[in-house]
PDB file of C-alpha atoms in Angstrom:
ATOM      1  CA  MET K  66     -91.616  47.492 -74.835  1.00  0.00           C
ATOM      2  CA  SER K  67     -90.854  47.511 -70.855  1.00  0.00           C
ATOM      3  CA  SER K  68     -94.332  46.735 -70.257  1.00  0.00           C
ATOM      4  CA  ASN K  69     -94.769  44.433 -72.802  1.00  0.00           C
ATOM      5  CA  LEU K  70     -91.612  42.562 -70.184  1.00  0.00           C
ATOM      6  CA  ASP K  71     -92.952  42.921 -66.890  1.00  0.00           C
ATOM      7  CA  PHE K  72     -96.150  41.582 -68.397  1.00  0.00           C
ATOM      8  CA  ILE K  73     -94.456  38.106 -69.404  1.00  0.00           C
ATOM      9  CA  SER K  74     -92.069  38.146 -66.158  1.00  0.00           C
ATOM     10  CA  SER K  75     -94.814  38.272 -64.130  1.00  0.00           C
ATOM     11  CA  LEU K  76     -97.043  35.779 -66.023  1.00  0.00           C
ATOM     12  CA  ASN K  77     -93.732  33.300 -65.721  1.00  0.00           C
ATOM     13  CA  TYR K  78     -93.331  34.146 -62.226  1.00  0.00           C
ATOM     14  CA  ALA K  79     -97.301  33.003 -61.562  1.00  0.00           C
ATOM     15  CA  THR K  80     -96.759  29.619 -63.537  1.00  0.00           C
ATOM     16  CA  ILE K  81     -93.940  29.192 -61.603  1.00  0.00           C
ATOM     17  CA  ASN K  82     -95.251  29.709 -58.501  1.00  0.00           C
ATOM     18  CA  ARG K  83     -98.368  28.284 -59.018  1.00  0.00           C
ATOM     19  CA  HIS K  84     -97.007  24.639 -59.987  1.00  0.00           C
ATOM     20  CA  ALA K  85     -94.196  25.101 -57.125  1.00  0.00           C
ATOM     21  CA  ALA K  86     -96.733  25.232 -54.492  1.00  0.00           C
ATOM     22  CA  ALA K  87     -98.782  22.571 -55.753  1.00  0.00           C
ATOM     23  CA  LEU K  88     -95.501  20.161 -55.617  1.00  0.00           C
ATOM     24  CA  LEU K  89     -94.149  21.624 -52.558  1.00  0.00           C
ATOM     25  CA  LEU K  90     -98.196  20.539 -51.307  1.00  0.00           C
ATOM     26  CA  LEU K  91     -98.061  17.344 -52.586  1.00  0.00           C
ATOM     27  CA  PHE K  92     -94.648  16.171 -51.405  1.00  0.00           C
ATOM     28  CA  GLY K  93     -95.072  17.486 -47.831  1.00  0.00           C
ATOM     29  CA  THR K  94     -98.431  16.169 -47.350  1.00  0.00           C
ATOM     30  CA  ILE K  95     -96.968  12.697 -48.813  1.00  0.00           C
ATOM     31  CA  GLY K  96     -93.615  12.577 -46.433  1.00  0.00           C
ATOM     32  CA  ASN K  97     -95.876  13.599 -43.573  1.00  0.00           C
ATOM     33  CA  LEU K  98     -98.180  10.501 -43.933  1.00  0.00           C
ATOM     34  CA  LEU K  99     -95.574   8.394 -44.392  1.00  0.00           C
ATOM     35  CA  ASN K 100     -93.935   9.890 -41.465  1.00  0.00           C
ATOM     36  CA  ILE K 101     -96.855   8.918 -39.509  1.00  0.00           C
ATOM     37  CA  CYS K 102     -97.293   5.744 -40.851  1.00  0.00           C
ATOM     38  CA  VAL K 103     -93.276   4.680 -40.222  1.00  0.00           C
ATOM     39  CA  LEU K 104     -93.050   6.275 -36.894  1.00  0.00           C
ATOM     40  CA  THR K 105     -96.529   5.236 -35.259  1.00  0.00           C
ATOM     41  CA  GLU K 106     -95.727   1.509 -35.764  1.00  0.00           C
ATOM     42  CA  ARG K 107     -95.254  -0.631 -32.238  1.00  0.00           C
ATOM     43  CA  SER K 108     -91.655  -0.754 -32.621  1.00  0.00           C
ATOM     44  CA  PHE K 109     -91.065   3.055 -32.573  1.00  0.00           C
ATOM     45  CA  GLN K 110     -93.446   3.409 -30.069  1.00  0.00           C
ATOM     46  CA  GLN K 111     -90.536   2.864 -26.604  1.00  0.00           C
ATOM     47  CA  ASN K 112     -88.627   5.492 -28.377  1.00  0.00           C
ATOM     48  CA  PRO K 113     -88.978   9.327 -27.197  1.00  0.00           C
ATOM     49  CA  CYS K 114     -87.728  11.032 -30.600  1.00  0.00           C
ATOM     50  CA  SER K 115     -90.181   9.081 -32.589  1.00  0.00           C
ATOM     51  CA  ILE K 116     -93.376  11.010 -30.664  1.00  0.00           C
ATOM     52  CA  TYR K 117     -91.806  14.194 -31.228  1.00  0.00           C
ATOM     53  CA  LEU K 118     -91.002  13.098 -34.995  1.00  0.00           C
ATOM     54  CA  SER K 119     -94.837  11.617 -35.284  1.00  0.00           C
ATOM     55  CA  TRP K 120     -96.424  15.067 -33.968  1.00  0.00           C
ATOM     56  CA  SER K 121     -94.041  16.868 -35.699  1.00  0.00           C
ATOM     57  CA  SER K 122     -95.564  15.228 -38.772  1.00  0.00           C
ATOM     58  CA  ILE K 123     -99.505  15.266 -37.721  1.00  0.00           C
ATOM     59  CA  THR K 124     -99.155  18.885 -36.904  1.00  0.00           C
ATOM     60  CA  SER K 125     -97.177  19.364 -40.014  1.00  0.00           C
ATOM     61  CA  LEU K 126     -99.631  17.849 -42.125  1.00  0.00           C
ATOM     62  CA  ILE K 127    -102.836  20.007 -40.198  1.00  0.00           C
ATOM     63  CA  PHE K 128    -100.645  23.510 -40.812  1.00  0.00           C
ATOM     64  CA  ILE K 129    -100.609  21.804 -44.530  1.00  0.00           C
ATOM     65  CA  CYS K 130    -104.529  21.129 -44.893  1.00  0.00           C
ATOM     66  CA  TYR K 131    -105.605  24.030 -43.463  1.00  0.00           C
ATOM     67  CA  ASN K 132    -102.920  26.418 -44.882  1.00  0.00           C
ATOM     68  CA  VAL K 133    -104.821  25.881 -48.175  1.00  0.00           C
ATOM     69  CA  ASN K 134    -106.116  29.553 -49.111  1.00  0.00           C
ATOM     70  CA  TRP K 135    -109.798  28.884 -48.270  1.00  0.00           C
ATOM     71  CA  PRO K 136    -112.387  31.848 -48.600  1.00  0.00           C
ATOM     72  CA  ASN K 137    -112.736  32.902 -45.174  1.00  0.00           C
ATOM     73  CA  GLU K 138    -115.498  35.458 -45.316  1.00  0.00           C
ATOM     74  CA  ASN K 139    -117.135  33.351 -42.607  1.00  0.00           C
ATOM     75  CA  ASP K 140    -116.595  35.147 -39.110  1.00  0.00           C
ATOM     76  CA  ILE K 141    -116.089  31.634 -37.075  1.00  0.00           C
ATOM     77  CA  ALA K 142    -114.798  29.617 -40.211  1.00  0.00           C
ATOM     78  CA  CYS K 143    -111.759  32.458 -40.205  1.00  0.00           C
ATOM     79  CA  LYS K 144    -111.473  32.734 -36.385  1.00  0.00           C
ATOM     80  CA  VAL K 145    -111.054  28.634 -36.285  1.00  0.00           C
ATOM     81  CA  ARG K 146    -108.177  28.238 -39.507  1.00  0.00           C
ATOM     82  CA  GLN K 147    -106.247  30.975 -37.994  1.00  0.00           C
ATOM     83  CA  LEU K 148    -106.265  29.783 -34.478  1.00  0.00           C
ATOM     84  CA  PHE K 149    -104.948  26.798 -35.985  1.00  0.00           C
ATOM     85  CA  LEU K 150    -102.603  27.874 -38.044  1.00  0.00           C
ATOM     86  CA  ASN K 151    -101.048  29.704 -35.473  1.00  0.00           C
ATOM     87  CA  VAL K 152    -101.006  26.688 -33.279  1.00  0.00           C
ATOM     88  CA  THR K 153     -99.754  23.767 -35.259  1.00  0.00           C
ATOM     89  CA  TRP K 154     -96.950  25.880 -37.163  1.00  0.00           C
ATOM     90  CA  PRO K 155     -95.032  26.583 -34.119  1.00  0.00           C
ATOM     91  CA  MET K 156     -95.764  23.084 -32.440  1.00  0.00           C
ATOM     92  CA  GLY K 157     -93.977  21.136 -35.865  1.00  0.00           C
ATOM     93  CA  ILE K 158     -90.969  22.952 -35.086  1.00  0.00           C
ATOM     94  CA  TRP K 159     -91.233  22.637 -31.303  1.00  0.00           C
ATOM     95  CA  CYS K 160     -91.503  18.963 -31.708  1.00  0.00           C
ATOM     96  CA  LEU K 161     -88.576  19.051 -33.771  1.00  0.00           C
ATOM     97  CA  VAL K 162     -86.545  21.280 -30.907  1.00  0.00           C
ATOM     98  CA  GLY K 163     -88.049  18.681 -28.238  1.00  0.00           C
ATOM     99  CA  ALA K 164     -86.639  15.594 -30.530  1.00  0.00           C
ATOM    100  CA  ASN K 165     -83.245  17.213 -30.448  1.00  0.00           C
ATOM    101  CA  ILE K 166     -83.074  17.712 -26.697  1.00  0.00           C
ATOM    102  CA  ASP K 167     -84.152  14.320 -26.466  1.00  0.00           C
ATOM    103  CA  ARG K 168     -81.298  12.998 -28.394  1.00  0.00           C
ATOM    104  CA  TYR K 169     -79.154  15.225 -26.209  1.00  0.00           C
ATOM    105  CA  PHE K 170     -80.161  13.882 -23.203  1.00  0.00           C
ATOM    106  CA  CYS K 171     -80.295  10.377 -24.245  1.00  0.00           C
ATOM    107  CA  SER K 172     -76.634  10.596 -25.557  1.00  0.00           C
ATOM    108  CA  HIS K 173     -75.528  12.323 -22.255  1.00  0.00           C
ATOM    109  CA  SER K 174     -72.897  10.974 -20.149  1.00  0.00           C
ATOM    110  CA  SER K 175     -74.791  12.219 -16.500  1.00  0.00           C
ATOM    111  CA  MET K 176     -76.752   9.391 -15.682  1.00  0.00           C
ATOM    112  CA  THR K 177     -79.760  11.982 -14.496  1.00  0.00           C
ATOM    113  CA  LEU K 178     -80.051  13.957 -17.750  1.00  0.00           C
ATOM    114  CA  ARG K 179     -80.452  10.741 -19.168  1.00  0.00           C
ATOM    115  CA  GLN K 180     -83.098   9.905 -17.056  1.00  0.00           C
ATOM    116  CA  PHE K 181     -85.325  12.624 -18.949  1.00  0.00           C
ATOM    117  CA  SER K 182     -84.998  10.868 -22.481  1.00  0.00           C
ATOM    118  CA  THR K 183     -88.479   9.278 -21.895  1.00  0.00           C
ATOM    119  CA  ASN K 184     -92.422   8.921 -23.544  1.00  0.00           C
ATOM    120  CA  GLN K 185     -93.333  10.795 -20.657  1.00  0.00           C
ATOM    121  CA  MET K 186     -91.465  13.068 -20.839  1.00  0.00           C
ATOM    122  CA  ALA K 187     -91.967  13.943 -24.381  1.00  0.00           C
ATOM    123  CA  LYS K 188     -96.251  13.509 -24.372  1.00  0.00           C
ATOM    124  CA  ARG K 189     -95.531  16.157 -21.395  1.00  0.00           C
ATOM    125  CA  PHE K 190     -93.445  19.061 -23.155  1.00  0.00           C
ATOM    126  CA  ILE K 191     -95.767  17.753 -26.291  1.00  0.00           C
ATOM    127  CA  LEU K 192     -98.791  18.649 -23.928  1.00  0.00           C
ATOM    128  CA  GLY K 193     -97.227  21.774 -22.779  1.00  0.00           C
ATOM    129  CA  ILE K 194     -95.904  23.325 -26.219  1.00  0.00           C
ATOM    130  CA  PHE K 195     -99.416  22.867 -27.032  1.00  0.00           C
ATOM    131  CA  VAL K 196    -101.282  24.699 -24.075  1.00  0.00           C
ATOM    132  CA  LEU K 197     -98.674  27.232 -24.303  1.00  0.00           C
ATOM    133  CA  PHE K 198     -99.504  27.798 -28.076  1.00  0.00           C
ATOM    134  CA  LEU K 199    -103.298  27.482 -27.515  1.00  0.00           C
ATOM    135  CA  LEU K 200    -102.659  30.520 -24.785  1.00  0.00           C
ATOM    136  CA  LEU K 201    -100.670  32.535 -26.912  1.00  0.00           C
ATOM    137  CA  PHE K 202    -102.148  32.835 -29.761  1.00  0.00           C
ATOM    138  CA  ILE K 203    -106.453  32.717 -28.158  1.00  0.00           C
ATOM    139  CA  GLU K 204    -106.301  36.504 -29.112  1.00  0.00           C
ATOM    140  CA  VAL K 205    -107.377  35.436 -32.766  1.00  0.00           C
ATOM    141  CA  VAL K 206    -110.720  34.785 -31.506  1.00  0.00           C
ATOM    142  CA  TYR K 207    -110.730  38.228 -30.414  1.00  0.00           C
ATOM    143  CA  CYS K 208    -108.865  39.801 -33.128  1.00  0.00           C
ATOM    144  CA  PHE K 209    -108.884  38.209 -36.725  1.00  0.00           C
ATOM    145  CA  GLU K 210    -112.511  38.875 -38.800  1.00  0.00           C
ATOM    146  CA  GLY K 211    -113.575  37.331 -41.964  1.00  0.00           C
ATOM    147  CA  SER K 212    -114.304  40.177 -45.034  1.00  0.00           C
ATOM    148  CA  ILE K 213    -112.219  43.391 -43.333  1.00  0.00           C
ATOM    149  CA  PRO K 214    -112.763  45.488 -46.237  1.00  0.00           C
ATOM    150  CA  ASN K 215    -109.088  46.949 -47.704  1.00  0.00           C
ATOM    151  CA  VAL K 216    -106.936  44.466 -46.624  1.00  0.00           C
ATOM    152  CA  PRO K 217    -104.575  41.842 -48.675  1.00  0.00           C
ATOM    153  CA  VAL K 218    -106.369  38.858 -47.248  1.00  0.00           C
ATOM    154  CA  LEU K 219    -109.556  37.880 -46.529  1.00  0.00           C
ATOM    155  CA  CYS K 220    -109.076  36.554 -42.931  1.00  0.00           C
ATOM    156  CA  TYR K 221    -107.168  39.595 -41.384  1.00  0.00           C
ATOM    157  CA  GLY K 222    -106.073  41.180 -38.222  1.00  0.00           C
ATOM    158  CA  ARG K 223    -109.380  43.970 -37.276  1.00  0.00           C
ATOM    159  CA  ASN K 224    -106.480  46.716 -36.402  1.00  0.00           C
ATOM    160  CA  ILE K 225    -103.146  47.554 -35.613  1.00  0.00           C
ATOM    161  CA  PRO K 226    -102.179  46.265 -31.806  1.00  0.00           C
ATOM    162  CA  CYS K 227    -103.608  42.617 -32.858  1.00  0.00           C
ATOM    163  CA  ARG K 228    -101.810  42.291 -36.087  1.00  0.00           C
ATOM    164  CA  LEU K 229     -98.084  43.551 -33.892  1.00  0.00           C
ATOM    165  CA  TYR K 230     -99.066  40.728 -31.402  1.00  0.00           C
ATOM    166  CA  ASN K 231     -99.835  38.332 -33.836  1.00  0.00           C
ATOM    167  CA  ASP K 232     -96.570  38.864 -35.753  1.00  0.00           C
ATOM    168  CA  TRP K 233     -94.519  39.806 -32.546  1.00  0.00           C
ATOM    169  CA  ALA K 234     -95.412  36.114 -30.686  1.00  0.00           C
ATOM    170  CA  ALA K 235     -95.216  34.585 -33.940  1.00  0.00           C
ATOM    171  CA  LEU K 236     -91.221  35.619 -34.102  1.00  0.00           C
ATOM    172  CA  LEU K 237     -90.611  35.808 -30.509  1.00  0.00           C
ATOM    173  CA  PHE K 238     -91.842  32.079 -29.876  1.00  0.00           C
ATOM    174  CA  ASP K 239     -92.325  29.978 -33.574  1.00  0.00           C
ATOM    175  CA  ILE K 240     -89.074  31.677 -35.110  1.00  0.00           C
ATOM    176  CA  ILE K 241     -86.176  32.434 -33.264  1.00  0.00           C
ATOM    177  CA  PRO K 242     -86.280  30.097 -29.986  1.00  0.00           C
ATOM    178  CA  PRO K 243     -85.701  27.287 -32.202  1.00  0.00           C
ATOM    179  CA  ILE K 244     -82.892  28.861 -34.369  1.00  0.00           C
ATOM    180  CA  GLY K 245     -81.566  29.049 -31.013  1.00  0.00           C
ATOM    181  CA  THR K 246     -81.470  25.117 -30.185  1.00  0.00           C
TER     182      THR K 246
END
């Protein structure tokens, strides 16, 4: 009796998971595409905040598209996909942080701080976080392999230190700092 209930429960969970994931993928893709279309219009290009938000949408769209679980038995495809994921996810988050910081600078009473709210500063910030996360996660070229036996996914870290570095770097640079801003 209990095994039947467990089986039915797992089927219900799988069904909900399948349909909810498809809806999130669809709405996330459409929402990011609409953001890109609106925020890249000429009238918004004078506002540094729109640069941050459009790049957040671009990197989030790349993350959504590359996060689809493709078979990664090929080593090169595994490493490229993992590098894209590890760079685009924090960039999307940090672009939103940059937009918040820009809004703070833009509305501050000090003229000195208001001067930091420029398109050039926004582009420098985005380039800086891109280089930072590219250098931080370049280790996936060495650490990740496709088709490692007895692991949960096909593209996985080759050893414990690589997995720990990747997880701690993601935690310390992708998750905790944006929460504090």
